PDB file of C-alpha atoms and ligand atoms in Angstrom:
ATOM      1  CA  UNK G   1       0.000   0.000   0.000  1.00 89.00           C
ATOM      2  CA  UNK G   2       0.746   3.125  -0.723  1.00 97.00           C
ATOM      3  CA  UNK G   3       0.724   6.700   0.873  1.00 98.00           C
ATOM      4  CA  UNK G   4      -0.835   9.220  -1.563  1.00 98.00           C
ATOM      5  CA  UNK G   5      -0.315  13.052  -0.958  1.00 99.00           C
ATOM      6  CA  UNK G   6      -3.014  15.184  -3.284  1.00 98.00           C
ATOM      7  CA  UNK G   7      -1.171  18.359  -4.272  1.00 98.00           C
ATOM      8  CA  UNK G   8      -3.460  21.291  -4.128  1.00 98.00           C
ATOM      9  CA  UNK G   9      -1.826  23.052  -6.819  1.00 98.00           C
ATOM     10  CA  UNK G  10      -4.367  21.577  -8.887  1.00 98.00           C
ATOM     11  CA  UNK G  11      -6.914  22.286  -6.650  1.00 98.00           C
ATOM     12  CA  UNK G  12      -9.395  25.413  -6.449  1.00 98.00           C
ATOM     13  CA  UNK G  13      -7.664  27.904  -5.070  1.00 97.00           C
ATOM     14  CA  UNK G  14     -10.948  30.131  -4.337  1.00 97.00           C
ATOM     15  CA  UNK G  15     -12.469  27.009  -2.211  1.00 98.00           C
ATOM     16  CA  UNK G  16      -9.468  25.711  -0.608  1.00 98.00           C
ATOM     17  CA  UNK G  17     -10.295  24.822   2.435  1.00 98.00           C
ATOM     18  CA  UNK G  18     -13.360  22.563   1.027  1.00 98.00           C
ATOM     19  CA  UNK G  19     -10.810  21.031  -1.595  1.00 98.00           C
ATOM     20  CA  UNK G  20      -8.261  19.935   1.382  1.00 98.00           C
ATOM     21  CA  UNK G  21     -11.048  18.587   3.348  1.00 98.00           C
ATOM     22  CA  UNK G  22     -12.599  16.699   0.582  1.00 98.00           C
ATOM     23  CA  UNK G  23      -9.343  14.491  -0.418  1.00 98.00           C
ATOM     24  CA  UNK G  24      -8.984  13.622   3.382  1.00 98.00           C
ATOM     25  CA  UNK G  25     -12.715  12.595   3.641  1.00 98.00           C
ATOM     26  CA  UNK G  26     -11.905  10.715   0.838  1.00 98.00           C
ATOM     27  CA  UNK G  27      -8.770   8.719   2.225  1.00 98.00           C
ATOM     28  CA  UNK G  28      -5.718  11.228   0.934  1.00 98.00           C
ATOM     29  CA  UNK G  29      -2.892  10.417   3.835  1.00 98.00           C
ATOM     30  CA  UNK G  30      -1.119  13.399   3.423  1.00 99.00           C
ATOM     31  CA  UNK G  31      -1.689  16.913   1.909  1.00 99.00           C
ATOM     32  CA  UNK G  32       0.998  18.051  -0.532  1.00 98.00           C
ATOM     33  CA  UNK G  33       1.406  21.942  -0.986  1.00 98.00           C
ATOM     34  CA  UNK G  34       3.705  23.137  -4.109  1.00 98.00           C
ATOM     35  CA  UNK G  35       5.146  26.210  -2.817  1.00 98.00           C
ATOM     36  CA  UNK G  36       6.824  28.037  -5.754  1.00 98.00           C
ATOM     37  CA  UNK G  37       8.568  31.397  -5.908  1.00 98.00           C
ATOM     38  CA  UNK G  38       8.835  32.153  -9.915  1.00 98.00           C
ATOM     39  CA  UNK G  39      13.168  31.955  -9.895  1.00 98.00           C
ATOM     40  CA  UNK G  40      13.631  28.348  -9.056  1.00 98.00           C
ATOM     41  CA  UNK G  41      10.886  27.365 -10.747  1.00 98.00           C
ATOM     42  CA  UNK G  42       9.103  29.869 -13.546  1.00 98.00           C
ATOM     43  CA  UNK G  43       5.577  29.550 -11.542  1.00 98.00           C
ATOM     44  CA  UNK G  44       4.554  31.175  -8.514  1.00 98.00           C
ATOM     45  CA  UNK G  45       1.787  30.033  -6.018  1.00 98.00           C
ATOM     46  CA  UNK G  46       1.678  30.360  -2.310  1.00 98.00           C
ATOM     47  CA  UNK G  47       3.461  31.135   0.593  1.00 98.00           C
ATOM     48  CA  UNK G  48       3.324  30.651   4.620  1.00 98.00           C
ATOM     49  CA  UNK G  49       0.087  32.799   5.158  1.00 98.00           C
ATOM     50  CA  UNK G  50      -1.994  29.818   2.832  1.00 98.00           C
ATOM     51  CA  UNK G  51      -0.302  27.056   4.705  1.00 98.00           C
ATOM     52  CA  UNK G  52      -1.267  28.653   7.789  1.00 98.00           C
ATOM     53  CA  UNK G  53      -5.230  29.088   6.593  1.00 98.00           C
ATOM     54  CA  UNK G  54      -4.896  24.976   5.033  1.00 98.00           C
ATOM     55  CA  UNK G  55      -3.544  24.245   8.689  1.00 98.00           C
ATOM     56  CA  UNK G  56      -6.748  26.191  10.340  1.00 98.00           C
ATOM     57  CA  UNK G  57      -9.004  24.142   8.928  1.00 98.00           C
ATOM     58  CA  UNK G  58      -7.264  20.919   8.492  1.00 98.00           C
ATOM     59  CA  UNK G  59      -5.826  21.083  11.967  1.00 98.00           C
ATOM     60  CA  UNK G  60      -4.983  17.190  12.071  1.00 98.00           C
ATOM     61  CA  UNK G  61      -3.886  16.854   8.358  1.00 98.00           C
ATOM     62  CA  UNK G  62       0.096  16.085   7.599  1.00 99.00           C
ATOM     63  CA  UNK G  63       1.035  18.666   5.677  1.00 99.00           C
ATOM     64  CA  UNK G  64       3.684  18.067   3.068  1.00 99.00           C
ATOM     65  CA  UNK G  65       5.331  21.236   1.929  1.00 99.00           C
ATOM     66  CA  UNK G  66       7.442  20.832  -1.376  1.00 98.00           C
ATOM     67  CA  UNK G  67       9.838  24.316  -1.494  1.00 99.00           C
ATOM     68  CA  UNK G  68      10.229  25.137  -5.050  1.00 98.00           C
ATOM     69  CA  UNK G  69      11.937  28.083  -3.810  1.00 98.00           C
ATOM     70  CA  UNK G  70      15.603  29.181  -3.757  1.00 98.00           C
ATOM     71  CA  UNK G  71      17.414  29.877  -0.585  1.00 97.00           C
ATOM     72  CA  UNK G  72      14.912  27.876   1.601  1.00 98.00           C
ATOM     73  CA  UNK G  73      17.025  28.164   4.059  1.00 98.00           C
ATOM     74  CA  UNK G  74      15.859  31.642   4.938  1.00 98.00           C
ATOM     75  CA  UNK G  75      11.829  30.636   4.761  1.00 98.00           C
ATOM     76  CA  UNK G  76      12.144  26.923   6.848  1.00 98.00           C
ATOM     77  CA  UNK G  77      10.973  28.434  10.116  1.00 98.00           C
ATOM     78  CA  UNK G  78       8.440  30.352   8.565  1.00 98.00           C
ATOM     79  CA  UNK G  79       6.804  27.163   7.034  1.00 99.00           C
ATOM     80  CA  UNK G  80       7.036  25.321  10.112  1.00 99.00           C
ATOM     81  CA  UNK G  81       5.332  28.142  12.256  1.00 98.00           C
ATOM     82  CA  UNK G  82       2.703  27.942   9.700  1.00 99.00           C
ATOM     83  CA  UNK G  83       1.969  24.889  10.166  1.00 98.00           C
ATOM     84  CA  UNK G  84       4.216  22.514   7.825  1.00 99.00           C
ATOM     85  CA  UNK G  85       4.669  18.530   9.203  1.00 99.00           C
ATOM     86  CA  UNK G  86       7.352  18.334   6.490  1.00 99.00           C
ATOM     87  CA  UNK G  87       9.401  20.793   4.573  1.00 99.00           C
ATOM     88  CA  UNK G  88      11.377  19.430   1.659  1.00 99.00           C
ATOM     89  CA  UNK G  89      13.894  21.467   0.022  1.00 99.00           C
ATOM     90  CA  UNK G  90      15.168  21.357  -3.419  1.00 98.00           C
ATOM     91  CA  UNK G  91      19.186  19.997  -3.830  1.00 98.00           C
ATOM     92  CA  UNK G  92      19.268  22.039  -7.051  1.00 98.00           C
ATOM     93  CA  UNK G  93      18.063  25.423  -4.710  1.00 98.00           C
ATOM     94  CA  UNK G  94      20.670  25.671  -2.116  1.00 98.00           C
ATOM     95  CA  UNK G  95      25.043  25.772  -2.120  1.00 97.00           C
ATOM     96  CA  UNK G  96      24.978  24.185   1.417  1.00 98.00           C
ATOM     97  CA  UNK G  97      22.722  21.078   0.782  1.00 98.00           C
ATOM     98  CA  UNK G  98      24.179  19.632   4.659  1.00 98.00           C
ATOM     99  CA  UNK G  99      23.293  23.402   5.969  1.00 98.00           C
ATOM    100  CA  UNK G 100      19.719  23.594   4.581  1.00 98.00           C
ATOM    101  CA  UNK G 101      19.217  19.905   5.995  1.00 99.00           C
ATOM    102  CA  UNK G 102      20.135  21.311   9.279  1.00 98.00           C
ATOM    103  CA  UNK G 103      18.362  23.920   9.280  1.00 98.00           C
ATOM    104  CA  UNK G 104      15.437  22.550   8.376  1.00 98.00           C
ATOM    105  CA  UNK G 105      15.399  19.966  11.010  1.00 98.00           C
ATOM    106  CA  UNK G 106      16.085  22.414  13.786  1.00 98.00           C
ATOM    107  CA  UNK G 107      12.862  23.740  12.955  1.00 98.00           C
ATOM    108  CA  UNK G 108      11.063  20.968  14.272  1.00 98.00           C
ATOM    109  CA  UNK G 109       9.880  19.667  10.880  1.00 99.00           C
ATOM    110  CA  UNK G 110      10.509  16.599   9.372  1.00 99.00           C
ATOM    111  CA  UNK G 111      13.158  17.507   6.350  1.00 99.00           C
ATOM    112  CA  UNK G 112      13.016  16.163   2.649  1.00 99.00           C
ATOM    113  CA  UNK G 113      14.986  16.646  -0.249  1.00 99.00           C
ATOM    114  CA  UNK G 114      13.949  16.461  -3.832  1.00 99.00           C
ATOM    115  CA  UNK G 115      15.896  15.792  -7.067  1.00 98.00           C
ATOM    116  CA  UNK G 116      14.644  17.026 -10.340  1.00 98.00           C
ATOM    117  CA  UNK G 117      14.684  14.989 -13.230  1.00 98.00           C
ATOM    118  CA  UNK G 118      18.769  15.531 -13.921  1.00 98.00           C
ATOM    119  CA  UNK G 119      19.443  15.264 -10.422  1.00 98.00           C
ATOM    120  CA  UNK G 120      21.431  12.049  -9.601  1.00 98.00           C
ATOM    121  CA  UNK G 121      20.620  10.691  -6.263  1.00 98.00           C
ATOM    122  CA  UNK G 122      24.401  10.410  -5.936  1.00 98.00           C
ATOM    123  CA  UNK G 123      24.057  13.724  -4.919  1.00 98.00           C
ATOM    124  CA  UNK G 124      22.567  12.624  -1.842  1.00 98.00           C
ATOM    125  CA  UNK G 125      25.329  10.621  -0.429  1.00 98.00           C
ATOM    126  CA  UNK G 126      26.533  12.351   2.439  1.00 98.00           C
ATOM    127  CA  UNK G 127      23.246  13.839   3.478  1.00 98.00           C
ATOM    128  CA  UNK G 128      20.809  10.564   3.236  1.00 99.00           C
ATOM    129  CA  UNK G 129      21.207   9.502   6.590  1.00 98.00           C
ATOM    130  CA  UNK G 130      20.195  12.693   7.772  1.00 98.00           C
ATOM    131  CA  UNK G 131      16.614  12.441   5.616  1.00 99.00           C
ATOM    132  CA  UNK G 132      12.958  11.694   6.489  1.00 99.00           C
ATOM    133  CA  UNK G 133      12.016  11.607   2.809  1.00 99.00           C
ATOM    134  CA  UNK G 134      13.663  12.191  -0.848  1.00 99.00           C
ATOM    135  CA  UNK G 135      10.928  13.537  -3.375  1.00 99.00           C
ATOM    136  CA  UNK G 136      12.040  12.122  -6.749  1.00 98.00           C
ATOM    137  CA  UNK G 137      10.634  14.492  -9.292  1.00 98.00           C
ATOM    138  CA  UNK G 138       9.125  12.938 -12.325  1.00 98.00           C
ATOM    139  CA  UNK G 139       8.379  16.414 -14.674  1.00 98.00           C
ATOM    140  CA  UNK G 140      10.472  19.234 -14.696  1.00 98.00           C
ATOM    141  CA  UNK G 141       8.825  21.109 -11.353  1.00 98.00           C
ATOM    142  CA  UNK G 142       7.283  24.365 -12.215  1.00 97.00           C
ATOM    143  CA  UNK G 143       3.353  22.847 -13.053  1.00 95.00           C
ATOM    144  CA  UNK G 144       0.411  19.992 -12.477  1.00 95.00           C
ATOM    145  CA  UNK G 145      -0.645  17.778 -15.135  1.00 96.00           C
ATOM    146  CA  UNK G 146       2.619  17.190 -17.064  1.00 96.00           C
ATOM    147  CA  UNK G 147       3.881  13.859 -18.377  1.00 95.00           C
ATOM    148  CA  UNK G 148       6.240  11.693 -16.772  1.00 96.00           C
ATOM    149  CA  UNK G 149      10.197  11.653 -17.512  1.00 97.00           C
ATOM    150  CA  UNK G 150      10.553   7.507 -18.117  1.00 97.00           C
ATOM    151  CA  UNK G 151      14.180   7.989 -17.023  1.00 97.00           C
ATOM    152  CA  UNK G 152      13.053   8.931 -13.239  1.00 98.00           C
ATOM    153  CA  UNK G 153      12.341   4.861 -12.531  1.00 98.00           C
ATOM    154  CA  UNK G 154      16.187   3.491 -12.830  1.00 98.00           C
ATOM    155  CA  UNK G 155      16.700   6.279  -9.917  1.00 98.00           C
ATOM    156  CA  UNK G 156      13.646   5.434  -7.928  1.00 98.00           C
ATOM    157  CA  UNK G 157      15.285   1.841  -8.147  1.00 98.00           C
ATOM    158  CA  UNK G 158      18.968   2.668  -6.929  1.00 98.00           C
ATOM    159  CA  UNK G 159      17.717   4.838  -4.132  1.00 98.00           C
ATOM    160  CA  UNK G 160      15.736   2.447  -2.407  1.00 98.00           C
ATOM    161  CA  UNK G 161      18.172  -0.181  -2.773  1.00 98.00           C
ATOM    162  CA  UNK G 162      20.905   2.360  -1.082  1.00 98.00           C
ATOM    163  CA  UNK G 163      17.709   3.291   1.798  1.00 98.00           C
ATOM    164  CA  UNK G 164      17.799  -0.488   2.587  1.00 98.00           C
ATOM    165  CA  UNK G 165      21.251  -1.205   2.429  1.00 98.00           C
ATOM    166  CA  UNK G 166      21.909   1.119   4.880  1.00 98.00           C
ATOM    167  CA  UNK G 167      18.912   0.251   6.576  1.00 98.00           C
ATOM    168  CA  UNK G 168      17.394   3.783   6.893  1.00 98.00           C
ATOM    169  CA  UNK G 169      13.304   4.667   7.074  1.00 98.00           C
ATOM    170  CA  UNK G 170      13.462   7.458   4.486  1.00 98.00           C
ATOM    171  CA  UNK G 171      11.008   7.139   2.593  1.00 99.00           C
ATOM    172  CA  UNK G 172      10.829   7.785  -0.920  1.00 99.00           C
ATOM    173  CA  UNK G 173       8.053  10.100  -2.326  1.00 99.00           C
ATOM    174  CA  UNK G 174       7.344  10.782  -6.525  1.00 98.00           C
ATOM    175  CA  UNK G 175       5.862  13.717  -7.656  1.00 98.00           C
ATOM    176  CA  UNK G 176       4.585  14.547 -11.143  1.00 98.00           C
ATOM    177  CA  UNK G 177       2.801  12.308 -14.014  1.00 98.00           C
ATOM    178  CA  UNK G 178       1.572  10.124 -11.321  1.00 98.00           C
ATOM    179  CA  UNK G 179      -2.211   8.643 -11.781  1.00 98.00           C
ATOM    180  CA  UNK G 180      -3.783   5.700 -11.280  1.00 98.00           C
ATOM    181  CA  UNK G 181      -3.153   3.908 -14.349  1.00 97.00           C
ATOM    182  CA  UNK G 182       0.475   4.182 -13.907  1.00 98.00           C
ATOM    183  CA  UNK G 183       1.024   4.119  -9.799  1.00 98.00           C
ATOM    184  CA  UNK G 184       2.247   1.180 -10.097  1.00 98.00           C
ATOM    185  CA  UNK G 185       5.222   1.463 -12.030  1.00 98.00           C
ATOM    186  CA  UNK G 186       6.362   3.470  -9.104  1.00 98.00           C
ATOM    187  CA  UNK G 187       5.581   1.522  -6.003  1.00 98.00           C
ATOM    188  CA  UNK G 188       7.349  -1.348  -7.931  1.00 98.00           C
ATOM    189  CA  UNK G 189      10.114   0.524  -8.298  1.00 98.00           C
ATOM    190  CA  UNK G 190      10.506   1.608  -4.684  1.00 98.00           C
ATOM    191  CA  UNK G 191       7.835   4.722  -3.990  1.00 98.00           C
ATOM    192  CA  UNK G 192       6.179   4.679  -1.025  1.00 98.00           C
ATOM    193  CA  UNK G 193       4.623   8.079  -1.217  1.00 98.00           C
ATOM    194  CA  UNK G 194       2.587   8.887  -4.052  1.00 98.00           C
ATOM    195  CA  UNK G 195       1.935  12.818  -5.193  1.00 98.00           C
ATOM    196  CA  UNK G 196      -1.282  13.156  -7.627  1.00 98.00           C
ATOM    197  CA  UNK G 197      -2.199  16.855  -8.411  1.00 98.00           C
ATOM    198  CA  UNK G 198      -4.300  16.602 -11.527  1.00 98.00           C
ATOM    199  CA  UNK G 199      -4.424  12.467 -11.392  1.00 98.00           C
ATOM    200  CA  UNK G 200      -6.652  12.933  -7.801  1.00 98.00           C
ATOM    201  CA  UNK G 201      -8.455  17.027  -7.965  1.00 98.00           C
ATOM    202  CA  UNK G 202      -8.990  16.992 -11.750  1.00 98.00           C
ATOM    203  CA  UNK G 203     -10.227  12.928 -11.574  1.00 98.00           C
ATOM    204  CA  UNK G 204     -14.256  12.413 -12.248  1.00 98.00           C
ATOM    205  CA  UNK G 205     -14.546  10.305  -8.858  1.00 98.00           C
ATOM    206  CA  UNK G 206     -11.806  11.748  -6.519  1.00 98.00           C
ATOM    207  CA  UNK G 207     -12.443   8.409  -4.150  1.00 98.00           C
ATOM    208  CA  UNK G 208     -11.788   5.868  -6.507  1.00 98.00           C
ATOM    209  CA  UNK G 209      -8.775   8.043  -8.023  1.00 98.00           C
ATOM    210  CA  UNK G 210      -6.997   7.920  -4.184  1.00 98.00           C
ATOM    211  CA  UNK G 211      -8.382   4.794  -3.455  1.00 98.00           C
ATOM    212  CA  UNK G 212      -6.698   3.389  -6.907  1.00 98.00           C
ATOM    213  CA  UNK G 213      -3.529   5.079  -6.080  1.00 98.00           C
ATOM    214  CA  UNK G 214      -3.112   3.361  -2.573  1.00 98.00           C
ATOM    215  CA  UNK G 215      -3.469  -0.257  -4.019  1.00 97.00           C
ATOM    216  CA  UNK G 216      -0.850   0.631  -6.386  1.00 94.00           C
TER     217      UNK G 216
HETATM  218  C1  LIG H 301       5.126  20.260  -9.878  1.00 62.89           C
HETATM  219  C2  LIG H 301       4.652  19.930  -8.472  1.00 62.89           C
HETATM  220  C3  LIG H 301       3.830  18.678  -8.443  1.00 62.89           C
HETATM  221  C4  LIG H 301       2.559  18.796  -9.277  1.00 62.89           C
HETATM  222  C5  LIG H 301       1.996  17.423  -9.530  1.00 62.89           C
HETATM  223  O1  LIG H 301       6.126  21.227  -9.816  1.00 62.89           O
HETATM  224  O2  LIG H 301       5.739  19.745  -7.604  1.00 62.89           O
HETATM  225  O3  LIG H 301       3.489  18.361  -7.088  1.00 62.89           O
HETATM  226  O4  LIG H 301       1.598  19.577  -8.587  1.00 62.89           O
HETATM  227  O5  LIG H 301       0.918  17.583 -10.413  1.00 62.89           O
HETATM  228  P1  LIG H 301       0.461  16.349 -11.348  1.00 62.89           P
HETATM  229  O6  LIG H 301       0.201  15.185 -10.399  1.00 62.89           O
HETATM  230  O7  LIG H 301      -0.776  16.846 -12.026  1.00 62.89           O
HETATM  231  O8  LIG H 301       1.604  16.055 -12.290  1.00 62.89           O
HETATM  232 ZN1  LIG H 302       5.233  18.966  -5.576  1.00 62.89          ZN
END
Protein backbone atom coordinates (compact mmCIF):
# COMPACT_ATOMS: atom_id res chain seq x y z
CA UNK A 1 0.00 0.00 0.00
CA UNK A 2 0.75 3.13 -0.72
CA UNK A 3 0.72 6.70 0.87
CA UNK A 4 -0.84 9.22 -1.56
CA UNK A 5 -0.32 13.05 -0.96
CA UNK A 6 -3.01 15.18 -3.28
CA UNK A 7 -1.17 18.36 -4.27
CA UNK A 8 -3.46 21.29 -4.13
CA UNK A 9 -1.83 23.05 -6.82
CA UNK A 10 -4.37 21.58 -8.89
CA UNK A 11 -6.91 22.29 -6.65
CA UNK A 12 -9.40 25.41 -6.45
CA UNK A 13 -7.66 27.90 -5.07
CA UNK A 14 -10.95 30.13 -4.34
CA UNK A 15 -12.47 27.01 -2.21
CA UNK A 16 -9.47 25.71 -0.61
CA UNK A 17 -10.30 24.82 2.44
CA UNK A 18 -13.36 22.56 1.03
CA UNK A 19 -10.81 21.03 -1.59
CA UNK A 20 -8.26 19.94 1.38
CA UNK A 21 -11.05 18.59 3.35
CA UNK A 22 -12.60 16.70 0.58
CA UNK A 23 -9.34 14.49 -0.42
CA UNK A 24 -8.98 13.62 3.38
CA UNK A 25 -12.71 12.60 3.64
CA UNK A 26 -11.91 10.72 0.84
CA UNK A 27 -8.77 8.72 2.22
CA UNK A 28 -5.72 11.23 0.93
CA UNK A 29 -2.89 10.42 3.84
CA UNK A 30 -1.12 13.40 3.42
CA UNK A 31 -1.69 16.91 1.91
CA UNK A 32 1.00 18.05 -0.53
CA UNK A 33 1.41 21.94 -0.99
CA UNK A 34 3.70 23.14 -4.11
CA UNK A 35 5.15 26.21 -2.82
CA UNK A 36 6.82 28.04 -5.75
CA UNK A 37 8.57 31.40 -5.91
CA UNK A 38 8.84 32.15 -9.91
CA UNK A 39 13.17 31.95 -9.90
CA UNK A 40 13.63 28.35 -9.06
CA UNK A 41 10.89 27.36 -10.75
CA UNK A 42 9.10 29.87 -13.55
CA UNK A 43 5.58 29.55 -11.54
CA UNK A 44 4.55 31.18 -8.51
CA UNK A 45 1.79 30.03 -6.02
CA UNK A 46 1.68 30.36 -2.31
CA UNK A 47 3.46 31.13 0.59
CA UNK A 48 3.32 30.65 4.62
CA UNK A 49 0.09 32.80 5.16
CA UNK A 50 -1.99 29.82 2.83
CA UNK A 51 -0.30 27.06 4.71
CA UNK A 52 -1.27 28.65 7.79
CA UNK A 53 -5.23 29.09 6.59
CA UNK A 54 -4.90 24.98 5.03
CA UNK A 55 -3.54 24.24 8.69
CA UNK A 56 -6.75 26.19 10.34
CA UNK A 57 -9.00 24.14 8.93
CA UNK A 58 -7.26 20.92 8.49
CA UNK A 59 -5.83 21.08 11.97
CA UNK A 60 -4.98 17.19 12.07
CA UNK A 61 -3.89 16.85 8.36
CA UNK A 62 0.10 16.08 7.60
CA UNK A 63 1.04 18.67 5.68
CA UNK A 64 3.68 18.07 3.07
CA UNK A 65 5.33 21.24 1.93
CA UNK A 66 7.44 20.83 -1.38
CA UNK A 67 9.84 24.32 -1.49
CA UNK A 68 10.23 25.14 -5.05
CA UNK A 69 11.94 28.08 -3.81
CA UNK A 70 15.60 29.18 -3.76
CA UNK A 71 17.41 29.88 -0.58
CA UNK A 72 14.91 27.88 1.60
CA UNK A 73 17.02 28.16 4.06
CA UNK A 74 15.86 31.64 4.94
CA UNK A 75 11.83 30.64 4.76
CA UNK A 76 12.14 26.92 6.85
CA UNK A 77 10.97 28.43 10.12
CA UNK A 78 8.44 30.35 8.56
CA UNK A 79 6.80 27.16 7.03
CA UNK A 80 7.04 25.32 10.11
CA UNK A 81 5.33 28.14 12.26
CA UNK A 82 2.70 27.94 9.70
CA UNK A 83 1.97 24.89 10.17
CA UNK A 84 4.22 22.51 7.82
CA UNK A 85 4.67 18.53 9.20
CA UNK A 86 7.35 18.33 6.49
CA UNK A 87 9.40 20.79 4.57
CA UNK A 88 11.38 19.43 1.66
CA UNK A 89 13.89 21.47 0.02
CA UNK A 90 15.17 21.36 -3.42
CA UNK A 91 19.19 20.00 -3.83
CA UNK A 92 19.27 22.04 -7.05
CA UNK A 93 18.06 25.42 -4.71
CA UNK A 94 20.67 25.67 -2.12
CA UNK A 95 25.04 25.77 -2.12
CA UNK A 96 24.98 24.19 1.42
CA UNK A 97 22.72 21.08 0.78
CA UNK A 98 24.18 19.63 4.66
CA UNK A 99 23.29 23.40 5.97
CA UNK A 100 19.72 23.59 4.58
CA UNK A 101 19.22 19.91 5.99
CA UNK A 102 20.13 21.31 9.28
CA UNK A 103 18.36 23.92 9.28
CA UNK A 104 15.44 22.55 8.38
CA UNK A 105 15.40 19.97 11.01
CA UNK A 106 16.08 22.41 13.79
CA UNK A 107 12.86 23.74 12.96
CA UNK A 108 11.06 20.97 14.27
CA UNK A 109 9.88 19.67 10.88
CA UNK A 110 10.51 16.60 9.37
CA UNK A 111 13.16 17.51 6.35
CA UNK A 112 13.02 16.16 2.65
CA UNK A 113 14.99 16.65 -0.25
CA UNK A 114 13.95 16.46 -3.83
CA UNK A 115 15.90 15.79 -7.07
CA UNK A 116 14.64 17.03 -10.34
CA UNK A 117 14.68 14.99 -13.23
CA UNK A 118 18.77 15.53 -13.92
CA UNK A 119 19.44 15.26 -10.42
CA UNK A 120 21.43 12.05 -9.60
CA UNK A 121 20.62 10.69 -6.26
CA UNK A 122 24.40 10.41 -5.94
CA UNK A 123 24.06 13.72 -4.92
CA UNK A 124 22.57 12.62 -1.84
CA UNK A 125 25.33 10.62 -0.43
CA UNK A 126 26.53 12.35 2.44
CA UNK A 127 23.25 13.84 3.48
CA UNK A 128 20.81 10.56 3.24
CA UNK A 129 21.21 9.50 6.59
CA UNK A 130 20.19 12.69 7.77
CA UNK A 131 16.61 12.44 5.62
CA UNK A 132 12.96 11.69 6.49
CA UNK A 133 12.02 11.61 2.81
CA UNK A 134 13.66 12.19 -0.85
CA UNK A 135 10.93 13.54 -3.37
CA UNK A 136 12.04 12.12 -6.75
CA UNK A 137 10.63 14.49 -9.29
CA UNK A 138 9.13 12.94 -12.32
CA UNK A 139 8.38 16.41 -14.67
CA UNK A 140 10.47 19.23 -14.70
CA UNK A 141 8.82 21.11 -11.35
CA UNK A 142 7.28 24.37 -12.21
CA UNK A 143 3.35 22.85 -13.05
CA UNK A 144 0.41 19.99 -12.48
CA UNK A 145 -0.64 17.78 -15.14
CA UNK A 146 2.62 17.19 -17.06
CA UNK A 147 3.88 13.86 -18.38
CA UNK A 148 6.24 11.69 -16.77
CA UNK A 149 10.20 11.65 -17.51
CA UNK A 150 10.55 7.51 -18.12
CA UNK A 151 14.18 7.99 -17.02
CA UNK A 152 13.05 8.93 -13.24
CA UNK A 153 12.34 4.86 -12.53
CA UNK A 154 16.19 3.49 -12.83
CA UNK A 155 16.70 6.28 -9.92
CA UNK A 156 13.65 5.43 -7.93
CA UNK A 157 15.29 1.84 -8.15
CA UNK A 158 18.97 2.67 -6.93
CA UNK A 159 17.72 4.84 -4.13
CA UNK A 160 15.74 2.45 -2.41
CA UNK A 161 18.17 -0.18 -2.77
CA UNK A 162 20.90 2.36 -1.08
CA UNK A 163 17.71 3.29 1.80
CA UNK A 164 17.80 -0.49 2.59
CA UNK A 165 21.25 -1.20 2.43
CA UNK A 166 21.91 1.12 4.88
CA UNK A 167 18.91 0.25 6.58
CA UNK A 168 17.39 3.78 6.89
CA UNK A 169 13.30 4.67 7.07
CA UNK A 170 13.46 7.46 4.49
CA UNK A 171 11.01 7.14 2.59
CA UNK A 172 10.83 7.79 -0.92
CA UNK A 173 8.05 10.10 -2.33
CA UNK A 174 7.34 10.78 -6.53
CA UNK A 175 5.86 13.72 -7.66
CA UNK A 176 4.58 14.55 -11.14
CA UNK A 177 2.80 12.31 -14.01
CA UNK A 178 1.57 10.12 -11.32
CA UNK A 179 -2.21 8.64 -11.78
CA UNK A 180 -3.78 5.70 -11.28
CA UNK A 181 -3.15 3.91 -14.35
CA UNK A 182 0.47 4.18 -13.91
CA UNK A 183 1.02 4.12 -9.80
CA UNK A 184 2.25 1.18 -10.10
CA UNK A 185 5.22 1.46 -12.03
CA UNK A 186 6.36 3.47 -9.10
CA UNK A 187 5.58 1.52 -6.00
CA UNK A 188 7.35 -1.35 -7.93
CA UNK A 189 10.11 0.52 -8.30
CA UNK A 190 10.51 1.61 -4.68
CA UNK A 191 7.83 4.72 -3.99
CA UNK A 192 6.18 4.68 -1.02
CA UNK A 193 4.62 8.08 -1.22
CA UNK A 194 2.59 8.89 -4.05
CA UNK A 195 1.94 12.82 -5.19
CA UNK A 196 -1.28 13.16 -7.63
CA UNK A 197 -2.20 16.86 -8.41
CA UNK A 198 -4.30 16.60 -11.53
CA UNK A 199 -4.42 12.47 -11.39
CA UNK A 200 -6.65 12.93 -7.80
CA UNK A 201 -8.45 17.03 -7.97
CA UNK A 202 -8.99 16.99 -11.75
CA UNK A 203 -10.23 12.93 -11.57
CA UNK A 204 -14.26 12.41 -12.25
CA UNK A 205 -14.55 10.31 -8.86
CA UNK A 206 -11.81 11.75 -6.52
CA UNK A 207 -12.44 8.41 -4.15
CA UNK A 208 -11.79 5.87 -6.51
CA UNK A 209 -8.77 8.04 -8.02
CA UNK A 210 -7.00 7.92 -4.18
CA UNK A 211 -8.38 4.79 -3.45
CA UNK A 212 -6.70 3.39 -6.91
CA UNK A 213 -3.53 5.08 -6.08
CA UNK A 214 -3.11 3.36 -2.57
CA UNK A 215 -3.47 -0.26 -4.02
CA UNK A 216 -0.85 0.63 -6.39
C1 LIG B 1 5.13 20.26 -9.88
C2 LIG B 1 4.65 19.93 -8.47
C3 LIG B 1 3.83 18.68 -8.44
C4 LIG B 1 2.56 18.80 -9.28
C5 LIG B 1 2.00 17.42 -9.53
O1 LIG B 1 6.13 21.23 -9.82
O2 LIG B 1 5.74 19.74 -7.60
O3 LIG B 1 3.49 18.36 -7.09
O4 LIG B 1 1.60 19.58 -8.59
O5 LIG B 1 0.92 17.58 -10.41
P1 LIG B 1 0.46 16.35 -11.35
O6 LIG B 1 0.20 15.18 -10.40
O7 LIG B 1 -0.78 16.85 -12.03
O8 LIG B 1 1.60 16.06 -12.29
ZN1 LIG C 1 5.23 18.97 -5.58
Amino acid sequence: MALVAPSILSADFGNLAAEVRDVLDKGADWIHVDVMDGHFVPNITIGPPVVAAVRRHAPDAFLDVHLMIENPDHYVKSFRDAGASLITVHAEATVHLHRSVQVTKSTGAQVGVSLNPHTPESVLDYVLDELDLVLVMSVNPGFGGQSLIEAVFPKIERLRREIDRRGLKTLIEVDGGVKPYNADRFTAAGAHVLVAGSGVYKAEDRAAAIQALKEA
